[in-house]
Coordinates of C-alpha atoms in Angstrom, one line a residue:
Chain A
X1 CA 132.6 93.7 139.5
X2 CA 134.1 95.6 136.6
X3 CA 131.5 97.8 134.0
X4 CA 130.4 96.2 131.1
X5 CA 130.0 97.7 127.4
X6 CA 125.9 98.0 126.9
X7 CA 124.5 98.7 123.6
X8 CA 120.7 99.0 122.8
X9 CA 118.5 100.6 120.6
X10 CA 116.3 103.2 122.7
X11 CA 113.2 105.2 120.5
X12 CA 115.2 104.5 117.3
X13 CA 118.5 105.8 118.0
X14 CA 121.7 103.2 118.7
X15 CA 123.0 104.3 122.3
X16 CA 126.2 102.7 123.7
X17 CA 127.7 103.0 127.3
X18 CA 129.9 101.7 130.1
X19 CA 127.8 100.6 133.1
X20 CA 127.5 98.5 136.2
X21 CA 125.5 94.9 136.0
X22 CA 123.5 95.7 138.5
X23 CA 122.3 99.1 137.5
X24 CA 119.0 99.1 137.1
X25 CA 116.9 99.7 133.5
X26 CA 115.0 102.8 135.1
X27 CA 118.4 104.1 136.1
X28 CA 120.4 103.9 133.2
X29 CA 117.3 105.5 131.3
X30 CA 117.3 108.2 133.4
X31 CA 120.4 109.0 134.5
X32 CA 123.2 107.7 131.7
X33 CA 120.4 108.7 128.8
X34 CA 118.4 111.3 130.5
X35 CA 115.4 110.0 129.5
X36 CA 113.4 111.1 132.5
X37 CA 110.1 110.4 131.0
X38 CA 109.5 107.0 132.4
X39 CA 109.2 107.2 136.5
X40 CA 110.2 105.8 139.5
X41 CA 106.9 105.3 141.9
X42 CA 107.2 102.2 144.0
X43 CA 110.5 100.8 142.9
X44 CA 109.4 97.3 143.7
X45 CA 107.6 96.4 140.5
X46 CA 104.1 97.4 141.7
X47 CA 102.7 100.8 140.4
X48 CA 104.0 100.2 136.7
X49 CA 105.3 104.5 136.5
X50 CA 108.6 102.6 135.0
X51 CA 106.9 100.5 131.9
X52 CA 108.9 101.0 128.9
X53 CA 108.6 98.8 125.7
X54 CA 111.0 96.2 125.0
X55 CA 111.4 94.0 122.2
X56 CA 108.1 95.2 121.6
X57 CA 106.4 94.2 125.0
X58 CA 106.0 96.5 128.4
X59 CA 108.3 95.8 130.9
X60 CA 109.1 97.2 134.1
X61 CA 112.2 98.8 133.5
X62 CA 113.1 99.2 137.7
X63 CA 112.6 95.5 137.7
X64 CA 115.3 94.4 135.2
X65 CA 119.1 95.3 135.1
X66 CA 120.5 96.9 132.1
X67 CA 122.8 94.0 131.8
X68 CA 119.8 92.4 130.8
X69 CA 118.3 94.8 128.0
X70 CA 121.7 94.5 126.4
X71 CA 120.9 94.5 122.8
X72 CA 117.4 95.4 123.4
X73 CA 115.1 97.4 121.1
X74 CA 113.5 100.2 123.9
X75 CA 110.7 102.6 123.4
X76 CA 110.3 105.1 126.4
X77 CA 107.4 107.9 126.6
X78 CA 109.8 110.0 124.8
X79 CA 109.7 107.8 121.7
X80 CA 105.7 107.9 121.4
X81 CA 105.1 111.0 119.9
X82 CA 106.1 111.7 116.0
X83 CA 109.8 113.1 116.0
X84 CA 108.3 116.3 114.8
X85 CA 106.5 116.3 118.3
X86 CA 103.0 115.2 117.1
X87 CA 101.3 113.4 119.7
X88 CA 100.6 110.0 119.4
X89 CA 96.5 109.3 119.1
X90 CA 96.9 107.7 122.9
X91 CA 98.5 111.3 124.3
X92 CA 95.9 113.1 122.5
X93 CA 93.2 111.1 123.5
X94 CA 94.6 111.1 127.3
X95 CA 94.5 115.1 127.4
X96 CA 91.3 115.2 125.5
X97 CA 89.2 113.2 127.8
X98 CA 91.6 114.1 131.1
X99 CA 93.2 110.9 131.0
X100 CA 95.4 112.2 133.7
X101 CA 95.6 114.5 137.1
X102 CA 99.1 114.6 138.6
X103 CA 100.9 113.1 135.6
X104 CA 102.9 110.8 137.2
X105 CA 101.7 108.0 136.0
X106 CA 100.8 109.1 133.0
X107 CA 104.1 108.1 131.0
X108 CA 103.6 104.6 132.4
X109 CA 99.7 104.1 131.2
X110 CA 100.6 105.8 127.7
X111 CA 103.6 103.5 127.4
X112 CA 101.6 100.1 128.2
X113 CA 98.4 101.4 126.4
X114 CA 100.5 101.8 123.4
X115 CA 101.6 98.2 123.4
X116 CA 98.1 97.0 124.5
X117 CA 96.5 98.7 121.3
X118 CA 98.5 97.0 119.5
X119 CA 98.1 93.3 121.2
X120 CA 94.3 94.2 121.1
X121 CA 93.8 96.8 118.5
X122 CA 89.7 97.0 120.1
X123 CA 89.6 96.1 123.5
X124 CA 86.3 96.1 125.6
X125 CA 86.0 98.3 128.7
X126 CA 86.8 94.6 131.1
X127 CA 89.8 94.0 128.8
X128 CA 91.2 97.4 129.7
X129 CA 91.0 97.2 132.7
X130 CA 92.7 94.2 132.9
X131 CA 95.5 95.0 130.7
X132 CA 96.5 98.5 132.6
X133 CA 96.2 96.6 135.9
X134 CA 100.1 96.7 136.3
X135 CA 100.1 100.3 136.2
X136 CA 98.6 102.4 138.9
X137 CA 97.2 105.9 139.5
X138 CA 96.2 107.2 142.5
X139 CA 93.9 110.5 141.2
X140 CA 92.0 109.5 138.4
X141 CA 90.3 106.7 140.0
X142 CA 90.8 105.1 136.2
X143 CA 87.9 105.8 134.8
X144 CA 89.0 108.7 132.5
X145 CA 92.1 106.9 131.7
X146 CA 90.1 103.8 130.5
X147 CA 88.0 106.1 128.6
X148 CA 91.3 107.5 127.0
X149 CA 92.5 104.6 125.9
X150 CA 88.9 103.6 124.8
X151 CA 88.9 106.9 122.5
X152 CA 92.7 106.1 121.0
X153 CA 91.2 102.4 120.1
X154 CA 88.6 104.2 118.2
X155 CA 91.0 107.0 116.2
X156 CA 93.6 104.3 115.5
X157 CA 90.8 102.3 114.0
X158 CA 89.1 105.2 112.2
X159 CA 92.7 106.1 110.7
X160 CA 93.7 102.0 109.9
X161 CA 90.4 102.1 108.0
X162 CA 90.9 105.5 105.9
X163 CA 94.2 104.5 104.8
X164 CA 93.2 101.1 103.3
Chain B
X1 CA 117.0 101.0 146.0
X2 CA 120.3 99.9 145.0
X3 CA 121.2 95.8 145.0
X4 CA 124.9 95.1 145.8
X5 CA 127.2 94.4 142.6
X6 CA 127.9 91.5 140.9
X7 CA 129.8 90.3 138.0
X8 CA 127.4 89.1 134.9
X9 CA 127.6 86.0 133.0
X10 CA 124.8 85.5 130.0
X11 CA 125.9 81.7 129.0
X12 CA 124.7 80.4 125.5
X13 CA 124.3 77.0 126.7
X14 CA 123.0 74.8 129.3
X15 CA 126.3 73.0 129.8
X16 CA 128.4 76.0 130.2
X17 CA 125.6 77.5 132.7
X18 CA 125.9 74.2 134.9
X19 CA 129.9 74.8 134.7
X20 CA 129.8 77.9 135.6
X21 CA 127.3 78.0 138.4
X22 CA 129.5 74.5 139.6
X23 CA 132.7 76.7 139.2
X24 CA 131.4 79.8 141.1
X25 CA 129.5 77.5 143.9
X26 CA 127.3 79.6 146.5
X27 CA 128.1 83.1 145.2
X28 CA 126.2 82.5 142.4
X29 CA 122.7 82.8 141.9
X30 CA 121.4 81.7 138.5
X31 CA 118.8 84.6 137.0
X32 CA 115.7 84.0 134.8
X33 CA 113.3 86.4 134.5
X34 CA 114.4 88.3 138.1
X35 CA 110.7 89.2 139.1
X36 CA 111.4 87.2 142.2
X37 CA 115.0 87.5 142.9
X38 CA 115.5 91.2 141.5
X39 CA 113.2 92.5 144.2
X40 CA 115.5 90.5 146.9
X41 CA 118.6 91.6 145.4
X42 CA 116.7 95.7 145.6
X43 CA 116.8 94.9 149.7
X44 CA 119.9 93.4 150.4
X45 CA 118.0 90.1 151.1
X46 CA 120.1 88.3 148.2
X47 CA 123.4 89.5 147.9
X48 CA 125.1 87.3 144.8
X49 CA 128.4 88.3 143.9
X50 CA 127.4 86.1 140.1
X51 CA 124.7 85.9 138.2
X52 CA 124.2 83.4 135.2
X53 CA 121.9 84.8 133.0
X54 CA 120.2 82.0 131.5
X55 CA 118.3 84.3 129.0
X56 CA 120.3 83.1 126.4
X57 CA 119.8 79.3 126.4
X58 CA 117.5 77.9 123.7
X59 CA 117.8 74.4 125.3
X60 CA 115.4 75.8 128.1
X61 CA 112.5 77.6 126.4
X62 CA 109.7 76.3 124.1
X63 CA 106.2 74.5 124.6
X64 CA 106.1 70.9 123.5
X65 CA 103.8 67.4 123.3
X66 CA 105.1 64.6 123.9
X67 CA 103.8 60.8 124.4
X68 CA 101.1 62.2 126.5
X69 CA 103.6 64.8 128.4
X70 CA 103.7 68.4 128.0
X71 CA 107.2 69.8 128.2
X72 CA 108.1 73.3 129.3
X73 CA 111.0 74.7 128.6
X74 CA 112.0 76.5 132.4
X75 CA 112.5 80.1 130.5
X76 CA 109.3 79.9 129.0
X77 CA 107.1 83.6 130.6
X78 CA 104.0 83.4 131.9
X79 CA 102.7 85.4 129.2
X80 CA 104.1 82.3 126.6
X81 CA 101.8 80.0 128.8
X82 CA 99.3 82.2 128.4
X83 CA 99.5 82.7 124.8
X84 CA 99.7 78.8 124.4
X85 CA 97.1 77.6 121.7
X86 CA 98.3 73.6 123.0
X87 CA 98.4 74.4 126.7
X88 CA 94.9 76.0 126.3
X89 CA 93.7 73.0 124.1
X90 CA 95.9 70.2 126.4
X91 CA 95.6 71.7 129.9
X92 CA 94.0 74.9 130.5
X93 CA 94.3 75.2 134.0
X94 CA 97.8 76.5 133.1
X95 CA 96.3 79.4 131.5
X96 CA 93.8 80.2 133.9
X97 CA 96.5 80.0 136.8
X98 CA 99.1 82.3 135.1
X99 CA 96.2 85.0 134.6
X100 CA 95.8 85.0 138.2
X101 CA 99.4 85.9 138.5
X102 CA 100.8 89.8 138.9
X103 CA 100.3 91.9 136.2
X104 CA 101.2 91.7 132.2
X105 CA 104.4 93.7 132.5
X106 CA 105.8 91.1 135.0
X107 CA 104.1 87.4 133.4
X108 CA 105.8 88.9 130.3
X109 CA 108.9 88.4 132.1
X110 CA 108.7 86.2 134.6
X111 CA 109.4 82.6 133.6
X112 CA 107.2 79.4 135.0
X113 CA 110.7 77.7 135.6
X114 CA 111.7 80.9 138.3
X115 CA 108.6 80.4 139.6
X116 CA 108.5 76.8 140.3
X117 CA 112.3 77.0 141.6
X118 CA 112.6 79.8 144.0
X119 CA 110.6 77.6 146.7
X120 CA 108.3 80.9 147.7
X121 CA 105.2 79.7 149.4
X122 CA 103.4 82.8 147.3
X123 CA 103.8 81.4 143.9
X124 CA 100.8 80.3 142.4
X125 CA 102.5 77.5 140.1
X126 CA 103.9 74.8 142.8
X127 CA 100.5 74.1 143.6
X128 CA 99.4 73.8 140.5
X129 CA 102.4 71.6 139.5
X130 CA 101.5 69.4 142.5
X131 CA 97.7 69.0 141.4
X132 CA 99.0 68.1 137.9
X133 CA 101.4 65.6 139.5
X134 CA 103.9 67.3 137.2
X135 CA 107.7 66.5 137.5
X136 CA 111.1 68.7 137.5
X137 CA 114.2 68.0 135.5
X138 CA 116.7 69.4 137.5
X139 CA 120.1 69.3 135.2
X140 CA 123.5 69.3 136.5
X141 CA 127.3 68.2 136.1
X142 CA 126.2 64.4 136.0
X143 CA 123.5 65.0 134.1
X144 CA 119.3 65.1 134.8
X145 CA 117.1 64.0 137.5
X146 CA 113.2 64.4 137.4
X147 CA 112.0 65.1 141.0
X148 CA 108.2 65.2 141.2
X149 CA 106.9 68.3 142.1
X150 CA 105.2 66.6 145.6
X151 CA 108.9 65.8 146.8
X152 CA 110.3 68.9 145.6
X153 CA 109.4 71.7 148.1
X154 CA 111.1 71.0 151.6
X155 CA 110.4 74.3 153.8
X156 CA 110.4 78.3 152.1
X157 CA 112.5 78.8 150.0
X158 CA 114.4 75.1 150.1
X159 CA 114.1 72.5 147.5
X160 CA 115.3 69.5 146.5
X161 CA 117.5 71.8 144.0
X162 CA 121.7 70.8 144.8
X163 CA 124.1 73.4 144.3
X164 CA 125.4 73.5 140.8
X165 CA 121.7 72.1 139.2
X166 CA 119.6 74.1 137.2
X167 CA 115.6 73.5 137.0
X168 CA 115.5 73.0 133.2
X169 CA 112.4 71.9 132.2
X170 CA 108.8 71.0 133.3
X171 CA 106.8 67.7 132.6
X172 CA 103.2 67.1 133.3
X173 CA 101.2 64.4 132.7
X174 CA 98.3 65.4 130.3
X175 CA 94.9 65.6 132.0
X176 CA 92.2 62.9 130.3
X177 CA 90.2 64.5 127.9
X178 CA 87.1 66.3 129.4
X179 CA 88.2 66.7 132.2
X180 CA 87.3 69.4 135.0
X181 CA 89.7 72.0 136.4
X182 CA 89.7 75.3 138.1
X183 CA 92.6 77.6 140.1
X184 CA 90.6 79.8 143.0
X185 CA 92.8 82.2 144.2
X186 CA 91.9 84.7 146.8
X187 CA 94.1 87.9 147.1
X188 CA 93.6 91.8 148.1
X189 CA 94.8 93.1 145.0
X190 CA 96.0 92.6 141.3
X191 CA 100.0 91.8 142.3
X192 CA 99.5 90.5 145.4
X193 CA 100.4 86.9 146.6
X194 CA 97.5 84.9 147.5
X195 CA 95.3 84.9 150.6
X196 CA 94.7 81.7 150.1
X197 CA 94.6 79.8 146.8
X198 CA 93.4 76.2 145.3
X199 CA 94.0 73.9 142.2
X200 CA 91.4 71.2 141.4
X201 CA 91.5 69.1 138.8
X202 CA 89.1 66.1 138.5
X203 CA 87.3 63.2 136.2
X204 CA 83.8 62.6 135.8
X205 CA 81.8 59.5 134.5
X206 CA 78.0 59.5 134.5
X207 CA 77.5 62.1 137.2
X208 CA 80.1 60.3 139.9
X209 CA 83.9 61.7 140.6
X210 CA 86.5 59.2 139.0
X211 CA 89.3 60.8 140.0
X212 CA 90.4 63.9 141.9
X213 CA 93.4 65.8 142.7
X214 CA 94.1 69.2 145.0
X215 CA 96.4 71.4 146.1
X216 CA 96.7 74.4 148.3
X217 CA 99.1 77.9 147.5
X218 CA 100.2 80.1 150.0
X219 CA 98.9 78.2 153.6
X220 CA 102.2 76.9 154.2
X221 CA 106.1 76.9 154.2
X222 CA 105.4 74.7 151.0
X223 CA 102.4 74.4 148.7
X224 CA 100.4 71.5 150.1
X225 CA 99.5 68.6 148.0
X226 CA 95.7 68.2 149.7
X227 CA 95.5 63.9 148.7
X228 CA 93.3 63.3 151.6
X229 CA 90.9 66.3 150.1
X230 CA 90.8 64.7 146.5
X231 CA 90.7 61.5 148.1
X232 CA 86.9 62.1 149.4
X233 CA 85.7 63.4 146.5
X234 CA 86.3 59.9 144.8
X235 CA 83.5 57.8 144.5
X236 CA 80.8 60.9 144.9
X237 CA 78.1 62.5 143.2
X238 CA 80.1 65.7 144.6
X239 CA 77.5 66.1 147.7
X240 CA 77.4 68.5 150.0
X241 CA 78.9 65.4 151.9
X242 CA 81.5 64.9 149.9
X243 CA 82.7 67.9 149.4
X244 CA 82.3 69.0 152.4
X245 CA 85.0 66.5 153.8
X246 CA 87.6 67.8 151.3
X247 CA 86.9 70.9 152.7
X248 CA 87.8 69.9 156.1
X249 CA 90.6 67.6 155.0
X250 CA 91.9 70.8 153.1
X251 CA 91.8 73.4 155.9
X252 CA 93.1 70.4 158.1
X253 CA 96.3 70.5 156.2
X254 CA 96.7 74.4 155.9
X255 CA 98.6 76.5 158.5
X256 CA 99.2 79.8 157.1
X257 CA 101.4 82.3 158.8
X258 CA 99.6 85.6 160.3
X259 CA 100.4 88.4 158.1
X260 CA 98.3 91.4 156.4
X261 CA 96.1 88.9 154.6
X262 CA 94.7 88.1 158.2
X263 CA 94.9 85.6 161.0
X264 CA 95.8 82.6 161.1
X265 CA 92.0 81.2 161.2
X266 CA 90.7 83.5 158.4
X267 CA 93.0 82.2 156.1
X268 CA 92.7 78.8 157.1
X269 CA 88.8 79.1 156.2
X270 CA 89.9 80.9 152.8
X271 CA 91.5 77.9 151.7
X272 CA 88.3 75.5 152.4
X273 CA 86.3 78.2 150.5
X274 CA 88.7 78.6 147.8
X275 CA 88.5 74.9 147.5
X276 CA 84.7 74.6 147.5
X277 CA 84.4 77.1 144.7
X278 CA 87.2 75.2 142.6
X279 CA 85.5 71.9 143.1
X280 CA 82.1 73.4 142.4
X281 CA 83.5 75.5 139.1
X282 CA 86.0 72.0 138.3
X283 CA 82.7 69.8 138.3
X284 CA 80.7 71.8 135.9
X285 CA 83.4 71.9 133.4
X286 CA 84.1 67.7 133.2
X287 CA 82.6 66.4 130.7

């Protein structure tokens, strides 16, 4: 049951450490990297507070152990936002149209609505609903948070089409 | 929650998987995507002191056609079947069952080989795989079986599976051309295993059933293959006589457990009215 050597790539930067198979994704984010962004909620795989982006799809990082990222290629909440702290399109759109009560969530939904605009760049209102339905919030009631990600669809298009 | 610790193998082929998990005998568990086992592991259900990884094995991932059988490679996600221009084209029920499953975080890592395995009544694919008449080949030390998918399932969570074999791929017989098909699954919420779910698939010529096979998720210690419920749709216009003997013959076969989906007779009359409205929805697609 000795540590292994783990290596992956998390928002950009090469990280390396010793750890345990059987710690968890969410952990070793959290606690080895301090990357407390993305949450624990249910820790059984149900509420989605977790989802982080790997190998450029959402996962849910308390429902994988590190010894499986090994090598991986991770984005975390932390990693959305420009390095000089500009906020992505989906955060500003999420605090625009009050995409978010508690928070707790909210680094989840921002995580997998990242990767969902970019597996459907314009998703209807049904298709948004169905693509956050691993992630769950228990103030908003959803609406504003589908209207959110509804707005950062439209921005992200707006700013596609002024740069071509 | 914290599962117990184990020691880690990632293997980079199929024969040195079957090696080691013949080497390490019960303590190992082998691992694909974990969205089944991972959770068990969380609650000290499934306590493994190895796990082979089979992340790493080409051998057992991919999506192909052959002489009228799909093959699917066991590590192949849900999201891959979903994502399948040749499974939607060949045998689209596979798509619209895999939808119905958990949410995208987890069929982006949950593999249709784990699911098929693991022998939980829950899954939605055994069913499925029974409906399709669709085979396993099970791979071990003196090389592979195929075990059809209706012999495979013996009581929760036990299989025809030996110690030391790995599921490895999937086979299923390609459905005619035209034909009809529909999964009707019934659950509380998005994530949750079903209430009671149905697979029907079925051939059509000039208005009259030519063929029909069903199969039930989640009313059982297995799924159930329903033969005597396909069996009276054969020869019908699909009437309300017809189908309502597969119904019967259906919820004849079912005997779910009590649980928080409900009693024992509410989900018994789930599964006939999941398999009404997959026979209804399966006839209007045939062609």
């Amino acid at each position: 049951m000795s540590k292994m050597h783990v290596k992956m790539t998390v928002n950009g930067k090469p990280q390396e450490a010793l750890a345990e198979p059987r710690t968890l994704l969410i952990h070793f984010l959290r606690e080895e990297l301090n990357l407390t962004g993305p949450h624990i909620g249910c820790d059984t795989g149900h509420c989605g507070a977790c989802t982080v982006d790997l190998n450029g799809k959402s996962v849910k990082s308390c429902t994988m152990f590190v010894a499986q990222a090994n090598g991986a290629d991770v984005t975390t909440i932390e990693g959305i936002a420009a390095p000089d702290g500009t906020l992505h399109a989906i955060q500003d759109a999420f605090r625009e149209h009050h995409g978010l009560q508690c928070g707790f969530c909210t680094p989840g939904m921002i995580t997998r609505a990242y990767r969902l605009l970019q597996e459907n760049p314009s998703p209807s209102e049904e298709e948004i609903r169905v693509g956050i339905s691993g992630n769950l919030c228990r103030c908003t009631g959803y609406q504003n948070i589908v209207k959110s990600i509804s707005a950062a669809a439209e921005t992200m298009a707006a700013s596609r089409e002024a740069a071509e | 929650m914290i599962p117990g610790a184990f020691d880690y193998h990632r293997p980079a082929s199929l024969g040195e998987a079957i090696t080691l998990a013949n080497e390490l005998g019960d303590d190992a568990r082998v691992l694909a995507g974990g969205h089944s086992l991972i959770p068990m592991m969380k609650l000290r259900m499934a306590v493994p002191e190895h796990l082979i990884d089979l992340a790493d094995i080409d051998d057992l991932k991919g999506i192909d056609e052959r002489d009228g059988t799909l093959q699917i490679g066991a590590m192949t996600s849900q999201a891959e079947i979903i994502g399948s221009g040749l499974l939607a084209e060949r045998c689209p029920i596979l798509r619209e069952t895999a939808e119905q499953i958990a949410d995208p975080q987890i069929r982006n890592v949950g593999t249709i080989g784990g699911n098929v395995a693991n022998g939980d009544p829950g899954n939605d694919m055994p069913a499925l795989m029974q409906a399709l008449n669709a085979s396993y080949a099970l791979t071990g030390a003196g090389g592979t079986r195929e075990v059809p998918a209706r012999n495979f399932y013996e009581a929760a969570y036990f299989t025809a599976l030996e110690p030391g074999e790995v599921l490895s791929a999937i086979h299923i017989p390609i459905p005619p051309a035209g034909h009809g098909y529909a999964y009707e699954k019934q659950k509380r919420k998005v994530g949750d295993y079903a209430t009671a779910a149905a697979a029907v698939l079925l051939t059509m010529e000039g208005g009259v059933c030519t063929s029909a096979s069903i199969a039930l998720t989640n009313v059982g210690d297995t799924p159930l293959f329903a033969e005597a419920a396909g069996a009276a749709l054969v020869g019908s216009a699909f009437d309300e006589g017809a189908v309502g003997a597969a119904v019967s013959a259906a919820e004849a076969i079912a005997s779910p457990a009590e649980d928080g989906r409900g009693p024992v007779d509410f989900r018994t009359r789930v599964a006939g009215v999941m398999v009404r409205r997959a026979i209804g929805r399966a006839a209007s697609r045939a062609r």
